[in-house]
Short mmCIF file of C-alpha atoms in Angstrom, two decimals:
data_model
loop_
_atom_site.label_atom_id
_atom_site.label_comp_id
_atom_site.label_asym_id
_atom_site.label_seq_id
_atom_site.Cartn_x
_atom_site.Cartn_y
_atom_site.Cartn_z
CA MET B 149 -18.91 -4.28 -11.59
CA SER B 150 -20.40 -5.77 -8.53
CA ARG B 151 -16.85 -6.54 -7.14
CA PHE B 152 -15.96 -2.72 -7.86
CA ILE B 153 -19.10 -1.55 -5.64
CA LEU B 154 -18.40 -3.95 -3.01
CA ALA B 155 -14.65 -2.77 -2.93
CA ALA B 156 -15.55 0.82 -2.93
CA ILE B 157 -18.15 0.58 -0.01
CA PHE B 158 -15.49 -1.28 2.02
CA ILE B 159 -12.76 1.26 1.25
CA ILE B 160 -15.10 4.02 2.36
CA SER B 161 -16.54 2.08 5.45
CA VAL B 162 -12.74 1.69 6.49
CA SER B 163 -11.56 5.30 5.87
CA GLN B 164 -14.48 6.53 8.23
CA VAL B 165 -13.37 4.65 11.14
CA LYS B 166 -12.41 6.80 14.24
CA ALA B 167 -9.91 5.73 17.31
CA GLN B 168 -9.69 6.88 20.72
CA ASP B 169 -7.57 9.95 21.38
CA SER B 170 -3.51 8.78 21.76
CA PRO B 171 -0.91 11.22 22.70
CA ALA B 172 1.51 10.00 19.97
CA VAL B 173 -0.81 10.95 17.03
CA HIS B 174 -3.13 13.41 15.94
CA GLN B 175 -6.25 12.01 15.33
CA ASN B 176 -8.78 13.02 12.66
CA LYS B 177 -5.93 13.83 10.57
CA ILE B 178 -3.96 12.25 7.63
CA ASN B 179 -0.54 11.13 8.97
CA GLY B 180 0.98 11.66 5.51
CA LEU B 181 1.69 10.78 2.06
CA ASN B 182 3.62 8.09 0.40
CA VAL B 183 4.97 7.85 -3.13
CA SER B 184 6.76 4.52 -4.23
CA TYR B 185 7.79 2.36 -7.04
CA PHE B 186 5.66 -0.39 -7.35
CA ALA B 187 6.58 -3.55 -9.32
CA GLU B 188 4.53 -6.90 -10.21
CA TYR B 189 6.67 -9.75 -10.51
CA TYR B 190 9.43 -7.18 -9.12
CA THR B 191 10.34 -6.05 -12.76
CA HIS B 192 6.97 -5.10 -14.32
CA TYR B 193 7.39 -1.35 -13.38
CA GLY B 194 4.81 0.93 -12.09
CA ILE B 195 3.90 3.71 -9.63
CA LYS B 196 1.72 3.89 -6.09
CA ALA B 197 0.68 6.54 -4.07
CA GLY B 198 -1.36 6.99 -1.01
CA VAL B 199 -2.18 8.43 2.15
CA GLU B 200 -2.09 7.26 5.70
CA TYR B 201 -4.39 7.89 8.61
CA PRO B 202 -3.72 7.01 12.23
CA LEU B 203 -5.96 4.66 14.42
CA TRP B 204 -3.99 3.99 17.40
CA SER B 205 -0.51 4.45 18.80
CA LYS B 206 1.77 3.94 21.63
CA GLU B 207 4.98 5.68 22.43
CA LYS B 208 7.60 4.51 25.16
CA ILE B 209 10.34 6.52 26.17
CA LYS B 210 12.90 5.07 28.70
CA THR B 211 15.80 7.46 30.08
CA ARG B 212 18.92 5.42 31.20
CA ARG B 213 21.76 6.67 33.17
CA ASN B 214 24.48 8.06 31.04
CA THR B 215 22.86 7.18 27.64
CA LYS B 216 20.35 8.93 25.56
CA ASP B 217 16.53 8.22 25.76
CA ILE B 218 15.22 5.35 24.15
CA HIS B 219 12.25 6.07 22.00
CA LYS B 220 9.88 3.32 20.38
CA THR B 221 6.47 3.80 18.98
CA LYS B 222 3.96 1.33 17.75
CA LEU B 223 1.13 2.42 15.32
CA LEU B 224 -1.96 1.27 13.84
CA PHE B 225 -3.36 2.67 10.67
CA VAL B 226 -5.16 2.35 7.60
CA THR B 227 -4.37 3.73 3.89
CA GLY B 228 -5.91 4.54 0.79
CA ASN B 229 -3.82 4.23 -2.31
CA VAL B 230 -3.96 4.32 -6.05
CA GLY B 231 -1.39 3.00 -8.46
CA CYS B 232 -0.56 1.27 -11.77
CA TYR B 233 1.86 -1.10 -13.28
CA VAL B 234 2.96 -2.51 -16.71
CA HIS B 235 3.35 -6.06 -17.41
CA GLU B 236 4.82 -5.96 -21.15
CA ARG B 237 3.16 -7.90 -23.79
CA ASN B 238 0.45 -8.85 -21.36
CA HIS B 239 -1.69 -6.23 -19.59
CA THR B 240 -1.59 -3.01 -17.82
CA GLY B 241 -3.24 -2.70 -14.35
CA LEU B 242 -4.78 0.02 -12.61
CA PHE B 243 -5.77 -0.41 -8.81
CA VAL B 244 -7.18 1.33 -5.58
CA ASN B 245 -7.12 -0.25 -2.59
CA THR B 246 -6.91 0.04 1.40
CA GLU B 247 -4.96 -1.68 3.69
CA ILE B 248 -4.83 -1.93 7.65
CA GLY B 249 -1.09 -1.70 8.79
CA TYR B 250 0.85 -2.05 11.89
CA ARG B 251 4.45 -0.42 12.11
CA LYS B 252 6.85 -0.57 14.99
CA THR B 253 9.64 1.88 15.02
CA CYS B 254 12.59 1.18 17.08
CA ASN B 255 15.19 3.36 18.97
CA LYS B 256 17.42 4.15 16.17
CA GLY B 257 14.81 4.87 13.59
CA ILE B 258 14.75 1.46 12.14
CA ARG B 259 10.77 0.48 11.33
CA TYR B 260 9.23 -2.78 10.71
CA GLU B 261 5.45 -3.02 9.36
CA SER B 262 2.93 -5.28 7.87
CA HIS B 263 0.02 -4.70 5.65
CA LEU B 264 -3.24 -6.48 5.00
CA GLY B 265 -5.31 -4.95 1.93
CA VAL B 266 -8.33 -5.25 -0.36
CA GLY B 267 -9.17 -3.36 -3.39
CA TYR B 268 -10.34 -3.15 -6.87
CA LEU B 269 -7.79 -4.04 -9.91
CA HIS B 270 -8.75 -3.43 -13.61
CA THR B 271 -6.59 -4.97 -16.29
CA PHE B 272 -6.14 -3.96 -19.71
CA LEU B 273 -4.85 -6.33 -22.53
CA GLN B 274 -2.26 -4.97 -24.60
CA GLY B 275 -2.17 -5.45 -28.46
CA ASP B 276 -5.21 -5.70 -30.87
CA THR B 277 -8.03 -7.70 -29.56
CA TYR B 278 -11.08 -9.24 -31.30
CA ARG B 279 -14.37 -10.86 -30.43
CA VAL B 280 -16.48 -12.85 -32.45
CA ASN B 281 -20.17 -11.70 -32.72
CA ASP B 282 -23.07 -14.00 -32.77
CA ASP B 283 -23.67 -13.56 -36.15
CA GLY B 284 -19.93 -14.88 -36.95
CA SER B 285 -18.71 -11.53 -37.85
CA VAL B 286 -15.25 -10.42 -36.09
CA GLU B 287 -14.99 -7.14 -34.42
CA ARG B 288 -12.07 -5.35 -32.99
CA GLU B 289 -12.67 -4.72 -29.32
CA LYS B 290 -11.35 -1.52 -27.71
CA SER B 291 -10.09 -1.34 -23.95
CA ALA B 292 -10.32 -5.19 -23.56
CA GLY B 293 -9.42 -5.86 -19.84
CA GLN B 294 -11.13 -7.39 -16.68
CA SER B 295 -12.44 -6.46 -13.48
CA ASN B 296 -10.92 -8.00 -10.24
CA LEU B 297 -10.95 -8.36 -6.82
CA MET B 298 -7.48 -7.62 -5.28
CA ALA B 299 -6.37 -8.81 -1.80
CA SER B 300 -2.89 -8.03 -0.70
CA LEU B 301 -0.20 -8.89 1.84
CA SER B 302 3.13 -7.51 2.60
CA PHE B 303 5.99 -6.82 4.99
CA GLY B 304 8.41 -4.12 5.16
CA THR B 305 11.28 -2.34 6.60
CA GLY B 306 12.82 1.23 6.30
CA TYR B 307 14.42 3.99 8.03
CA ASP B 308 12.65 7.23 9.92
CA PHE B 309 14.75 10.12 9.43
CA SER B 310 12.72 12.12 11.99
CA TYR B 311 14.11 10.02 14.84
CA TYR B 312 17.65 11.62 14.99
CA TYR B 313 17.78 14.02 12.03
CA HIS B 314 14.57 15.54 12.64
CA LYS B 315 13.58 15.19 9.02
CA PRO B 316 9.88 14.84 8.18
CA PHE B 317 10.20 11.57 5.69
CA SER B 318 11.17 8.07 5.90
CA VAL B 319 12.07 5.46 3.26
CA TYR B 320 11.06 1.96 3.03
CA ILE B 321 11.04 -1.38 1.08
CA LYS B 322 7.93 -3.68 1.17
CA PRO B 323 7.78 -7.14 -0.35
CA GLY B 324 4.77 -8.94 -0.69
CA PHE B 325 2.11 -10.43 -2.96
CA PHE B 326 -1.48 -9.83 -4.01
CA ILE B 327 -4.23 -12.28 -5.29
CA GLN B 328 -6.20 -11.47 -8.57
CA TYR B 329 -9.67 -12.74 -8.62
CA PRO B 330 -10.82 -14.08 -11.13
CA TYR B 331 -8.20 -15.22 -12.99
CA ASN B 332 -8.70 -17.98 -15.47
CA THR B 333 -10.25 -20.55 -13.69
CA ILE B 334 -9.42 -19.46 -10.09
CA ALA B 335 -6.86 -16.75 -9.10
CA ALA B 336 -3.58 -15.70 -9.64
CA ILE B 337 -0.81 -14.82 -7.20
CA ARG B 338 1.29 -12.05 -8.31
CA PRO B 339 4.53 -11.16 -6.14
CA THR B 340 5.16 -7.35 -5.70
CA ILE B 341 7.97 -5.02 -4.41
CA ASP B 342 6.98 -1.45 -3.15
CA MET B 343 9.93 1.02 -2.49
CA GLY B 344 9.39 4.55 -1.71
CA ILE B 345 9.32 7.66 0.58
CA PHE B 346 6.69 8.79 3.05
CA TYR B 347 6.30 12.23 4.07
CA TYR B 348 5.05 13.20 7.45
CA PHE B 349 2.55 16.02 7.83
CA ASN B 350 2.52 16.29 11.37
CA ARG B 351 6.62 16.47 11.99
#
């Protein structure tokens, strides 16, 4: 429970961060919404949804003779996410987390990004579980599971359709991993893949 409280405090405090005004983003507004296929160990299927809040941005436009303008942007942001995944015959994981991210979008709309996150993960064991009481009796335990700290890192690429096609969305793929602590004697490192669509509110 203490890990959950600490994670919740961190998420709330990060979400309250205010940035200096920047001409490339609308401050104090959520930038957009993402929905994705989120898989642990690449094949243990799940879903993830979240919002993005801009902290800082820089926009650069160059005009070259006899060519189109070259448009590049850099963005620093925080996210708030909820998600789940199913590790069959083992456990189901539910999580809430926040990330700080950096994204660079090039002239042709190709984007590159990295995310560093922390959050709370709760796992629920699949199948019937039992516990032995102090008097030696055996009792079935419902919703058996574990509370965990979840620290994540991912790197991604994608395409922003608002650059040339003037559509308010982008697509992305982000391989990465998260550390589940505690797990057994220390921790577990779990590879992930995150593939989805991001819808912009301000475009």
